[in-house]
mmCIF file with all atom_site columns, C-alpha atoms in Angstrom:
data_model
loop_
_atom_site.group_PDB
_atom_site.id
_atom_site.type_symbol
_atom_site.label_atom_id
_atom_site.label_alt_id
_atom_site.label_comp_id
_atom_site.label_asym_id
_atom_site.label_entity_id
_atom_site.label_seq_id
_atom_site.pdbx_PDB_ins_code
_atom_site.Cartn_x
_atom_site.Cartn_y
_atom_site.Cartn_z
_atom_site.occupancy
_atom_site.B_iso_or_equiv
_atom_site.pdbx_formal_charge
_atom_site.auth_seq_id
_atom_site.auth_comp_id
_atom_site.auth_asym_id
_atom_site.auth_atom_id
_atom_site.pdbx_PDB_model_num
ATOM 1   C CA . MET L 1 1   ? -93.742  198.066 166.756 1.00 45.00 ? 188 MET L CA 1
ATOM 2   C CA . SER L 1 2   ? -91.674  197.707 163.609 1.00 51.00 ? 189 SER L CA 1
ATOM 3   C CA . LYS L 1 3   ? -88.009  198.580 163.752 1.00 73.00 ? 190 LYS L CA 1
ATOM 4   C CA . GLU L 1 4   ? -87.914  199.817 160.193 1.00 88.00 ? 191 GLU L CA 1
ATOM 5   C CA . GLY L 1 5   ? -89.860  200.010 156.968 1.00 94.00 ? 192 GLY L CA 1
ATOM 6   C CA . LEU L 1 6   ? -90.524  197.121 154.634 1.00 96.00 ? 193 LEU L CA 1
ATOM 7   C CA . LEU L 1 7   ? -88.824  196.603 151.281 1.00 97.00 ? 194 LEU L CA 1
ATOM 8   C CA . LEU L 1 8   ? -91.451  195.357 148.824 1.00 98.00 ? 195 LEU L CA 1
ATOM 9   C CA . VAL L 1 9   ? -90.273  194.070 145.447 1.00 97.00 ? 196 VAL L CA 1
ATOM 10  C CA . ILE L 1 10  ? -92.964  193.988 142.749 1.00 97.00 ? 197 ILE L CA 1
ATOM 11  C CA . SER L 1 11  ? -92.393  192.029 139.537 1.00 95.00 ? 198 SER L CA 1
ATOM 12  C CA . GLY L 1 12  ? -94.551  190.623 136.779 1.00 93.00 ? 199 GLY L CA 1
ATOM 13  C CA . PRO L 1 13  ? -94.969  190.412 133.024 1.00 88.00 ? 200 PRO L CA 1
ATOM 14  C CA . SER L 1 14  ? -95.748  193.448 130.912 1.00 82.00 ? 201 SER L CA 1
ATOM 15  C CA . GLY L 1 15  ? -99.499  194.054 131.051 1.00 83.00 ? 202 GLY L CA 1
ATOM 16  C CA . ALA L 1 16  ? -100.004 192.371 134.442 1.00 89.00 ? 203 ALA L CA 1
ATOM 17  C CA . GLY L 1 17  ? -100.723 195.758 136.031 1.00 91.00 ? 204 GLY L CA 1
ATOM 18  C CA . LYS L 1 18  ? -97.759  195.944 138.391 1.00 93.00 ? 205 LYS L CA 1
ATOM 19  C CA . GLY L 1 19  ? -97.231  199.678 137.724 1.00 92.00 ? 206 GLY L CA 1
ATOM 20  C CA . THR L 1 20  ? -100.916 200.396 138.388 1.00 95.00 ? 207 THR L CA 1
ATOM 21  C CA . ILE L 1 21  ? -100.724 198.412 141.632 1.00 97.00 ? 208 ILE L CA 1
ATOM 22  C CA . CYS L 1 22  ? -97.625  200.344 142.740 1.00 96.00 ? 209 CYS L CA 1
ATOM 23  C CA . GLN L 1 23  ? -99.370  203.670 142.074 1.00 96.00 ? 210 GLN L CA 1
ATOM 24  C CA . GLY L 1 24  ? -102.454 202.435 143.895 1.00 97.00 ? 211 GLY L CA 1
ATOM 25  C CA . LEU L 1 25  ? -100.402 201.554 146.975 1.00 97.00 ? 212 LEU L CA 1
ATOM 26  C CA . LEU L 1 26  ? -98.796  205.022 146.969 1.00 96.00 ? 213 LEU L CA 1
ATOM 27  C CA . LYS L 1 27  ? -102.247 206.644 146.917 1.00 96.00 ? 214 LYS L CA 1
ATOM 28  C CA . ARG L 1 28  ? -103.578 204.436 149.713 1.00 95.00 ? 215 ARG L CA 1
ATOM 29  C CA . ASP L 1 29  ? -100.664 204.812 152.139 1.00 93.00 ? 216 ASP L CA 1
ATOM 30  C CA . GLU L 1 30  ? -98.477  207.905 152.582 1.00 90.00 ? 217 GLU L CA 1
ATOM 31  C CA . SER L 1 31  ? -95.801  205.922 154.436 1.00 89.00 ? 218 SER L CA 1
ATOM 32  C CA . ILE L 1 32  ? -95.038  204.001 151.219 1.00 95.00 ? 219 ILE L CA 1
ATOM 33  C CA . CYS L 1 33  ? -92.625  205.416 148.652 1.00 96.00 ? 220 CYS L CA 1
ATOM 34  C CA . LEU L 1 34  ? -91.350  204.262 145.280 1.00 95.00 ? 221 LEU L CA 1
ATOM 35  C CA . SER L 1 35  ? -87.608  203.779 145.058 1.00 96.00 ? 222 SER L CA 1
ATOM 36  C CA . ILE L 1 36  ? -85.702  205.973 142.607 1.00 95.00 ? 223 ILE L CA 1
ATOM 37  C CA . SER L 1 37  ? -83.293  204.092 140.362 1.00 95.00 ? 224 SER L CA 1
ATOM 38  C CA . CYS L 1 38  ? -80.032  205.417 139.007 1.00 97.00 ? 225 CYS L CA 1
ATOM 39  C CA . THR L 1 39  ? -79.082  205.215 135.350 1.00 97.00 ? 226 THR L CA 1
ATOM 40  C CA . THR L 1 40  ? -76.384  206.254 132.924 1.00 97.00 ? 227 THR L CA 1
ATOM 41  C CA . ARG L 1 41  ? -78.807  207.136 130.126 1.00 95.00 ? 228 ARG L CA 1
ATOM 42  C CA . GLN L 1 42  ? -79.520  210.749 129.266 1.00 94.00 ? 229 GLN L CA 1
ATOM 43  C CA . PRO L 1 43  ? -82.622  212.412 130.808 1.00 94.00 ? 230 PRO L CA 1
ATOM 44  C CA . ARG L 1 44  ? -85.655  212.535 128.552 1.00 91.00 ? 231 ARG L CA 1
ATOM 45  C CA . THR L 1 45  ? -87.711  215.697 128.126 1.00 92.00 ? 232 THR L CA 1
ATOM 46  C CA . GLY L 1 46  ? -89.344  216.614 131.432 1.00 94.00 ? 233 GLY L CA 1
ATOM 47  C CA . GLU L 1 47  ? -87.347  214.151 133.548 1.00 94.00 ? 234 GLU L CA 1
ATOM 48  C CA . GLN L 1 48  ? -85.641  215.501 136.668 1.00 95.00 ? 235 GLN L CA 1
ATOM 49  C CA . ASP L 1 49  ? -82.586  214.219 138.501 1.00 95.00 ? 236 ASP L CA 1
ATOM 50  C CA . GLY L 1 50  ? -83.573  212.819 141.887 1.00 94.00 ? 237 GLY L CA 1
ATOM 51  C CA . VAL L 1 51  ? -87.239  212.595 140.875 1.00 92.00 ? 238 VAL L CA 1
ATOM 52  C CA . ASN L 1 52  ? -87.456  210.230 137.912 1.00 93.00 ? 239 ASN L CA 1
ATOM 53  C CA . TYR L 1 53  ? -83.930  208.834 138.186 1.00 95.00 ? 240 TYR L CA 1
ATOM 54  C CA . PHE L 1 54  ? -80.534  209.657 139.600 1.00 97.00 ? 241 PHE L CA 1
ATOM 55  C CA . PHE L 1 55  ? -78.655  210.385 136.371 1.00 98.00 ? 242 PHE L CA 1
ATOM 56  C CA . LEU L 1 56  ? -75.016  209.318 136.653 1.00 97.00 ? 243 LEU L CA 1
ATOM 57  C CA . LYS L 1 57  ? -71.925  209.201 134.485 1.00 97.00 ? 244 LYS L CA 1
ATOM 58  C CA . LYS L 1 58  ? -70.835  205.707 133.474 1.00 96.00 ? 245 LYS L CA 1
ATOM 59  C CA . GLY L 1 59  ? -67.668  205.902 135.580 1.00 97.00 ? 246 GLY L CA 1
ATOM 60  C CA . ASP L 1 60  ? -69.627  206.927 138.679 1.00 97.00 ? 247 ASP L CA 1
ATOM 61  C CA . PHE L 1 61  ? -72.073  204.057 138.176 1.00 97.00 ? 248 PHE L CA 1
ATOM 62  C CA . GLU L 1 62  ? -69.258  201.537 137.744 1.00 97.00 ? 249 GLU L CA 1
ATOM 63  C CA . LYS L 1 63  ? -67.692  202.840 140.960 1.00 97.00 ? 250 LYS L CA 1
ATOM 64  C CA . LEU L 1 64  ? -70.977  202.065 142.765 1.00 97.00 ? 251 LEU L CA 1
ATOM 65  C CA . ILE L 1 65  ? -70.799  198.524 141.368 1.00 97.00 ? 252 ILE L CA 1
ATOM 66  C CA . GLU L 1 66  ? -67.200  198.091 142.567 1.00 97.00 ? 253 GLU L CA 1
ATOM 67  C CA . GLU L 1 67  ? -68.085  199.390 146.031 1.00 97.00 ? 254 GLU L CA 1
ATOM 68  C CA . ASP L 1 68  ? -71.212  197.173 146.267 1.00 96.00 ? 255 ASP L CA 1
ATOM 69  C CA . GLN L 1 69  ? -73.406  200.243 146.663 1.00 97.00 ? 256 GLN L CA 1
ATOM 70  C CA . LEU L 1 70  ? -76.241  198.862 144.516 1.00 97.00 ? 257 LEU L CA 1
ATOM 71  C CA . LEU L 1 71  ? -78.910  196.429 145.701 1.00 96.00 ? 258 LEU L CA 1
ATOM 72  C CA . GLU L 1 72  ? -79.360  195.349 142.091 1.00 97.00 ? 259 GLU L CA 1
ATOM 73  C CA . TYR L 1 73  ? -78.304  196.501 138.654 1.00 97.00 ? 260 TYR L CA 1
ATOM 74  C CA . ALA L 1 74  ? -78.433  195.539 135.002 1.00 94.00 ? 261 ALA L CA 1
ATOM 75  C CA . GLN L 1 75  ? -76.928  196.720 131.740 1.00 91.00 ? 262 GLN L CA 1
ATOM 76  C CA . VAL L 1 76  ? -79.529  197.337 129.046 1.00 86.00 ? 263 VAL L CA 1
ATOM 77  C CA . TYR L 1 77  ? -77.858  197.925 125.677 1.00 83.00 ? 264 TYR L CA 1
ATOM 78  C CA . ASP L 1 78  ? -75.326  200.711 126.386 1.00 90.00 ? 265 ASP L CA 1
ATOM 79  C CA . ASN L 1 79  ? -76.810  201.964 129.664 1.00 95.00 ? 266 ASN L CA 1
ATOM 80  C CA . TYR L 1 80  ? -76.772  200.841 133.265 1.00 96.00 ? 267 TYR L CA 1
ATOM 81  C CA . TYR L 1 81  ? -79.817  200.834 135.561 1.00 96.00 ? 268 TYR L CA 1
ATOM 82  C CA . GLY L 1 82  ? -79.719  200.062 139.267 1.00 97.00 ? 269 GLY L CA 1
ATOM 83  C CA . THR L 1 83  ? -81.095  200.572 142.764 1.00 97.00 ? 270 THR L CA 1
ATOM 84  C CA . PRO L 1 84  ? -78.862  202.624 145.095 1.00 97.00 ? 271 PRO L CA 1
ATOM 85  C CA . ARG L 1 85  ? -78.393  200.831 148.398 1.00 96.00 ? 272 ARG L CA 1
ATOM 86  C CA . SER L 1 86  ? -77.982  203.989 150.546 1.00 95.00 ? 273 SER L CA 1
ATOM 87  C CA . TYR L 1 87  ? -81.183  205.616 149.239 1.00 95.00 ? 274 TYR L CA 1
ATOM 88  C CA . VAL L 1 88  ? -83.308  202.555 150.036 1.00 96.00 ? 275 VAL L CA 1
ATOM 89  C CA . LEU L 1 89  ? -81.734  201.788 153.421 1.00 96.00 ? 276 LEU L CA 1
ATOM 90  C CA . ASP L 1 90  ? -82.107  205.420 154.527 1.00 96.00 ? 277 ASP L CA 1
ATOM 91  C CA . LYS L 1 91  ? -85.839  205.304 153.743 1.00 96.00 ? 278 LYS L CA 1
ATOM 92  C CA . LEU L 1 92  ? -86.264  201.971 155.534 1.00 96.00 ? 279 LEU L CA 1
ATOM 93  C CA . GLN L 1 93  ? -84.437  203.165 158.632 1.00 94.00 ? 280 GLN L CA 1
ATOM 94  C CA . ARG L 1 94  ? -86.807  206.127 158.813 1.00 94.00 ? 281 ARG L CA 1
ATOM 95  C CA . GLY L 1 95  ? -89.713  203.704 158.960 1.00 92.00 ? 282 GLY L CA 1
ATOM 96  C CA . GLU L 1 96  ? -90.881  204.188 155.375 1.00 94.00 ? 283 GLU L CA 1
ATOM 97  C CA . ASP L 1 97  ? -91.961  201.234 153.265 1.00 96.00 ? 284 ASP L CA 1
ATOM 98  C CA . VAL L 1 98  ? -90.149  201.167 149.918 1.00 97.00 ? 285 VAL L CA 1
ATOM 99  C CA . ILE L 1 99  ? -91.467  199.646 146.689 1.00 97.00 ? 286 ILE L CA 1
ATOM 100 C CA . LEU L 1 100 ? -89.136  198.432 143.952 1.00 96.00 ? 287 LEU L CA 1
ATOM 101 C CA . GLU L 1 101 ? -90.800  197.709 140.613 1.00 94.00 ? 288 GLU L CA 1
ATOM 102 C CA . ILE L 1 102 ? -88.155  195.581 138.920 1.00 93.00 ? 289 ILE L CA 1
ATOM 103 C CA . ASP L 1 103 ? -87.724  192.500 136.727 1.00 91.00 ? 290 ASP L CA 1
ATOM 104 C CA . ILE L 1 104 ? -86.985  188.953 137.868 1.00 93.00 ? 291 ILE L CA 1
ATOM 105 C CA . GLN L 1 105 ? -83.217  189.330 137.420 1.00 92.00 ? 292 GLN L CA 1
ATOM 106 C CA . GLY L 1 106 ? -83.168  192.363 139.710 1.00 94.00 ? 293 GLY L CA 1
ATOM 107 C CA . ALA L 1 107 ? -85.500  190.716 142.221 1.00 96.00 ? 294 ALA L CA 1
ATOM 108 C CA . MET L 1 108 ? -83.171  187.730 142.563 1.00 95.00 ? 295 MET L CA 1
ATOM 109 C CA . GLN L 1 109 ? -80.251  190.084 143.238 1.00 96.00 ? 296 GLN L CA 1
ATOM 110 C CA . ILE L 1 110 ? -82.332  191.781 145.943 1.00 96.00 ? 297 ILE L CA 1
ATOM 111 C CA . LYS L 1 111 ? -83.183  188.400 147.469 1.00 95.00 ? 298 LYS L CA 1
ATOM 112 C CA . GLN L 1 112 ? -79.483  187.597 147.732 1.00 95.00 ? 299 GLN L CA 1
ATOM 113 C CA . LYS L 1 113 ? -78.302  190.971 149.063 1.00 94.00 ? 300 LYS L CA 1
ATOM 114 C CA . PHE L 1 114 ? -81.346  191.898 151.156 1.00 95.00 ? 301 PHE L CA 1
ATOM 115 C CA . PRO L 1 115 ? -83.112  188.652 152.170 1.00 94.00 ? 302 PRO L CA 1
ATOM 116 C CA . GLN L 1 116 ? -85.594  190.446 154.444 1.00 93.00 ? 303 GLN L CA 1
ATOM 117 C CA . GLY L 1 117 ? -87.127  192.073 151.363 1.00 96.00 ? 304 GLY L CA 1
ATOM 118 C CA . VAL L 1 118 ? -90.557  190.750 150.381 1.00 98.00 ? 305 VAL L CA 1
ATOM 119 C CA . LEU L 1 119 ? -90.946  189.592 146.777 1.00 98.00 ? 306 LEU L CA 1
ATOM 120 C CA . VAL L 1 120 ? -94.402  189.763 145.170 1.00 98.00 ? 307 VAL L CA 1
ATOM 121 C CA . PHE L 1 121 ? -95.123  188.554 141.641 1.00 97.00 ? 308 PHE L CA 1
ATOM 122 C CA . ILE L 1 122 ? -98.159  190.030 139.865 1.00 96.00 ? 309 ILE L CA 1
ATOM 123 C CA . VAL L 1 123 ? -99.918  187.942 137.211 1.00 93.00 ? 310 VAL L CA 1
ATOM 124 C CA . PRO L 1 124 ? -103.018 188.469 135.074 1.00 88.00 ? 311 PRO L CA 1
ATOM 125 C CA . PRO L 1 125 ? -105.847 185.922 135.518 1.00 85.00 ? 312 PRO L CA 1
ATOM 126 C CA . CYS L 1 126 ? -105.026 184.177 132.234 1.00 84.00 ? 313 CYS L CA 1
ATOM 127 C CA . LEU L 1 127 ? -103.020 184.483 129.030 1.00 82.00 ? 314 LEU L CA 1
ATOM 128 C CA . SER L 1 128 ? -105.983 185.553 126.879 1.00 82.00 ? 315 SER L CA 1
ATOM 129 C CA . ILE L 1 129 ? -106.732 188.495 129.208 1.00 81.00 ? 316 ILE L CA 1
ATOM 130 C CA . LEU L 1 130 ? -103.073 189.502 129.094 1.00 81.00 ? 317 LEU L CA 1
ATOM 131 C CA . ARG L 1 131 ? -103.203 189.430 125.277 1.00 81.00 ? 318 ARG L CA 1
ATOM 132 C CA . GLU L 1 132 ? -106.321 191.629 125.420 1.00 83.00 ? 319 GLU L CA 1
ATOM 133 C CA . ARG L 1 133 ? -104.668 194.140 127.781 1.00 77.00 ? 320 ARG L CA 1
ATOM 134 C CA . LEU L 1 134 ? -101.544 194.419 125.660 1.00 81.00 ? 321 LEU L CA 1
ATOM 135 C CA . THR L 1 135 ? -103.604 194.835 122.486 1.00 83.00 ? 322 THR L CA 1
ATOM 136 C CA . LYS L 1 136 ? -105.788 197.561 124.036 1.00 81.00 ? 323 LYS L CA 1
ATOM 137 C CA . ARG L 1 137 ? -102.690 199.545 124.969 1.00 75.00 ? 324 ARG L CA 1
ATOM 138 C CA . GLY L 1 138 ? -102.045 200.136 121.294 1.00 72.00 ? 325 GLY L CA 1
ATOM 139 C CA . THR L 1 139 ? -98.327  200.686 121.907 1.00 74.00 ? 326 THR L CA 1
ATOM 140 C CA . ASP L 1 140 ? -96.948  197.406 120.534 1.00 71.00 ? 327 ASP L CA 1
ATOM 141 C CA . SER L 1 141 ? -97.149  195.564 117.219 1.00 79.00 ? 328 SER L CA 1
ATOM 142 C CA . MET L 1 142 ? -98.824  192.147 117.154 1.00 81.00 ? 329 MET L CA 1
ATOM 143 C CA . GLU L 1 143 ? -95.399  190.582 116.638 1.00 81.00 ? 330 GLU L CA 1
ATOM 144 C CA . SER L 1 144 ? -94.099  192.321 119.763 1.00 77.00 ? 331 SER L CA 1
ATOM 145 C CA . ILE L 1 145 ? -97.183  191.253 121.738 1.00 79.00 ? 332 ILE L CA 1
ATOM 146 C CA . GLU L 1 146 ? -96.715  187.617 120.733 1.00 79.00 ? 333 GLU L CA 1
ATOM 147 C CA . LYS L 1 147 ? -93.059  187.776 121.832 1.00 77.00 ? 334 LYS L CA 1
ATOM 148 C CA . ARG L 1 148 ? -94.129  189.197 125.196 1.00 75.00 ? 335 ARG L CA 1
ATOM 149 C CA . LEU L 1 149 ? -96.744  186.475 125.633 1.00 79.00 ? 336 LEU L CA 1
ATOM 150 C CA . HIS L 1 150 ? -94.169  183.798 124.823 1.00 77.00 ? 337 HIS L CA 1
ATOM 151 C CA . SER L 1 151 ? -91.770  185.227 127.428 1.00 79.00 ? 338 SER L CA 1
ATOM 152 C CA . VAL L 1 152 ? -94.525  185.177 130.096 1.00 83.00 ? 339 VAL L CA 1
ATOM 153 C CA . CYS L 1 153 ? -94.436  181.378 130.222 1.00 81.00 ? 340 CYS L CA 1
ATOM 154 C CA . GLU L 1 154 ? -90.687  181.538 130.901 1.00 83.00 ? 341 GLU L CA 1
ATOM 155 C CA . GLU L 1 155 ? -91.174  184.209 133.580 1.00 86.00 ? 342 GLU L CA 1
ATOM 156 C CA . LEU L 1 156 ? -93.820  182.138 135.376 1.00 87.00 ? 343 LEU L CA 1
ATOM 157 C CA . THR L 1 157 ? -91.288  179.340 135.940 1.00 88.00 ? 344 THR L CA 1
ATOM 158 C CA . HIS L 1 158 ? -89.477  181.690 138.357 1.00 87.00 ? 345 HIS L CA 1
ATOM 159 C CA . THR L 1 159 ? -92.503  182.527 140.535 1.00 92.00 ? 346 THR L CA 1
ATOM 160 C CA . GLU L 1 160 ? -91.664  179.818 143.082 1.00 93.00 ? 347 GLU L CA 1
ATOM 161 C CA . ARG L 1 161 ? -88.667  181.940 144.077 1.00 95.00 ? 348 ARG L CA 1
ATOM 162 C CA . TYR L 1 162 ? -91.011  184.741 145.148 1.00 97.00 ? 349 TYR L CA 1
ATOM 163 C CA . ASP L 1 163 ? -92.680  185.013 148.543 1.00 97.00 ? 350 ASP L CA 1
ATOM 164 C CA . TYR L 1 164 ? -96.149  185.756 147.181 1.00 97.00 ? 351 TYR L CA 1
ATOM 165 C CA . LEU L 1 165 ? -98.117  185.640 143.953 1.00 97.00 ? 352 LEU L CA 1
ATOM 166 C CA . VAL L 1 166 ? -101.066 188.004 143.393 1.00 97.00 ? 353 VAL L CA 1
ATOM 167 C CA . VAL L 1 167 ? -103.540 187.491 140.556 1.00 95.00 ? 354 VAL L CA 1
ATOM 168 C CA . ASN L 1 168 ? -104.616 190.890 139.247 1.00 94.00 ? 355 ASN L CA 1
ATOM 169 C CA . ASP L 1 169 ? -108.130 190.153 138.005 1.00 93.00 ? 356 ASP L CA 1
ATOM 170 C CA . ASN L 1 170 ? -109.757 193.010 139.918 1.00 95.00 ? 357 ASN L CA 1
ATOM 171 C CA . LEU L 1 171 ? -107.492 195.978 140.754 1.00 95.00 ? 358 LEU L CA 1
ATOM 172 C CA . GLU L 1 172 ? -109.066 196.860 144.111 1.00 97.00 ? 359 GLU L CA 1
ATOM 173 C CA . GLN L 1 173 ? -108.951 193.241 145.251 1.00 97.00 ? 360 GLN L CA 1
ATOM 174 C CA . ALA L 1 174 ? -105.331 192.926 144.130 1.00 97.00 ? 361 ALA L CA 1
ATOM 175 C CA . LEU L 1 175 ? -104.451 196.080 146.081 1.00 98.00 ? 362 LEU L CA 1
ATOM 176 C CA . ASP L 1 176 ? -106.241 194.703 149.157 1.00 98.00 ? 363 ASP L CA 1
ATOM 177 C CA . GLN L 1 177 ? -104.233 191.505 148.839 1.00 98.00 ? 364 GLN L CA 1
ATOM 178 C CA . VAL L 1 178 ? -100.889 193.319 148.597 1.00 98.00 ? 365 VAL L CA 1
ATOM 179 C CA . GLU L 1 179 ? -101.827 195.476 151.598 1.00 97.00 ? 366 GLU L CA 1
ATOM 180 C CA . ALA L 1 180 ? -102.664 192.287 153.526 1.00 97.00 ? 367 ALA L CA 1
ATOM 181 C CA . ILE L 1 181 ? -99.212  190.925 152.627 1.00 98.00 ? 368 ILE L CA 1
ATOM 182 C CA . ILE L 1 182 ? -97.607  194.118 153.985 1.00 96.00 ? 369 ILE L CA 1
ATOM 183 C CA . ARG L 1 183 ? -99.573  193.861 157.246 1.00 95.00 ? 370 ARG L CA 1
ATOM 184 C CA . ALA L 1 184 ? -98.689  190.187 157.644 1.00 96.00 ? 371 ALA L CA 1
ATOM 185 C CA . GLU L 1 185 ? -94.994  190.793 156.999 1.00 96.00 ? 372 GLU L CA 1
ATOM 186 C CA . LYS L 1 186 ? -94.936  193.612 159.552 1.00 92.00 ? 373 LYS L CA 1
ATOM 187 C CA . SER L 1 187 ? -96.334  191.183 162.130 1.00 91.00 ? 374 SER L CA 1
ATOM 188 C CA . ARG L 1 188 ? -93.389  188.817 161.908 1.00 90.00 ? 375 ARG L CA 1
ATOM 189 C CA . PRO L 1 189 ? -91.739  188.378 165.342 1.00 88.00 ? 376 PRO L CA 1
ATOM 190 C CA . TYR L 1 190 ? -88.284  189.492 164.189 1.00 83.00 ? 377 TYR L CA 1
ATOM 191 C CA . ARG L 1 191 ? -89.729  192.933 163.382 1.00 81.00 ? 378 ARG L CA 1
ATOM 192 C CA . PHE L 1 192 ? -90.932  193.445 166.961 1.00 80.00 ? 379 PHE L CA 1
ATOM 193 C CA . ASP L 1 193 ? -88.897  196.176 168.692 1.00 77.00 ? 380 ASP L CA 1
ATOM 194 C CA . LEU L 1 194 ? -88.303  194.627 172.118 1.00 78.00 ? 381 LEU L CA 1
ATOM 195 C CA . LYS L 1 195 ? -86.101  197.519 173.336 1.00 78.00 ? 382 LYS L CA 1
ATOM 196 C CA . LYS L 1 196 ? -88.822  200.037 172.565 1.00 77.00 ? 383 LYS L CA 1
ATOM 197 C CA . PHE L 1 197 ? -91.361  197.784 174.282 1.00 80.00 ? 384 PHE L CA 1
ATOM 198 C CA . MET L 1 198 ? -89.265  197.563 177.460 1.00 84.00 ? 385 MET L CA 1
ATOM 199 C CA . LYS L 1 199 ? -88.846  201.347 177.671 1.00 83.00 ? 386 LYS L CA 1
ATOM 200 C CA . CYS L 1 200 ? -92.535  202.185 177.744 1.00 75.00 ? 387 CYS L CA 1
#
């Protein structure tokens, strides 16, 4: 008898498979949705407002910051990216589970502003497998891959601030583990709807 949906924050290094895990969760459970971020960058070909992102003017985004209407945000080069508080809370209040696929910086902001959110860090089984995955992608130069691998060690020092760590060695097993985390979190006593229980 959950009062509301669960906010699940997924982070991890590039190549860990966090995006694949998020998509796998969406396919397995219709009550889970992926949060839509807002940004000040221009839409790319094929992108739709309210589907891929909420595309905002810089002034409108900065107003959201001033009014504390973002659960987290960051400025990347000349553009802002962030998670709209009202969009996420509306989904949660309707009983939907919401996934945020964001970096460590954003996750720590969520932890501060929305402590009931559940933070999960996805890691590959080892550094050599991560190197192999990034190489097979064929989207990055070897120099870029080495920089990413170097940054992974720094990222892993922050994992103790997460609630859970999932090793993505086998995708199906990793998905099972994240689903088990969701079930466990929904069984916490504070999520029990006593008023609803008393009425029936």
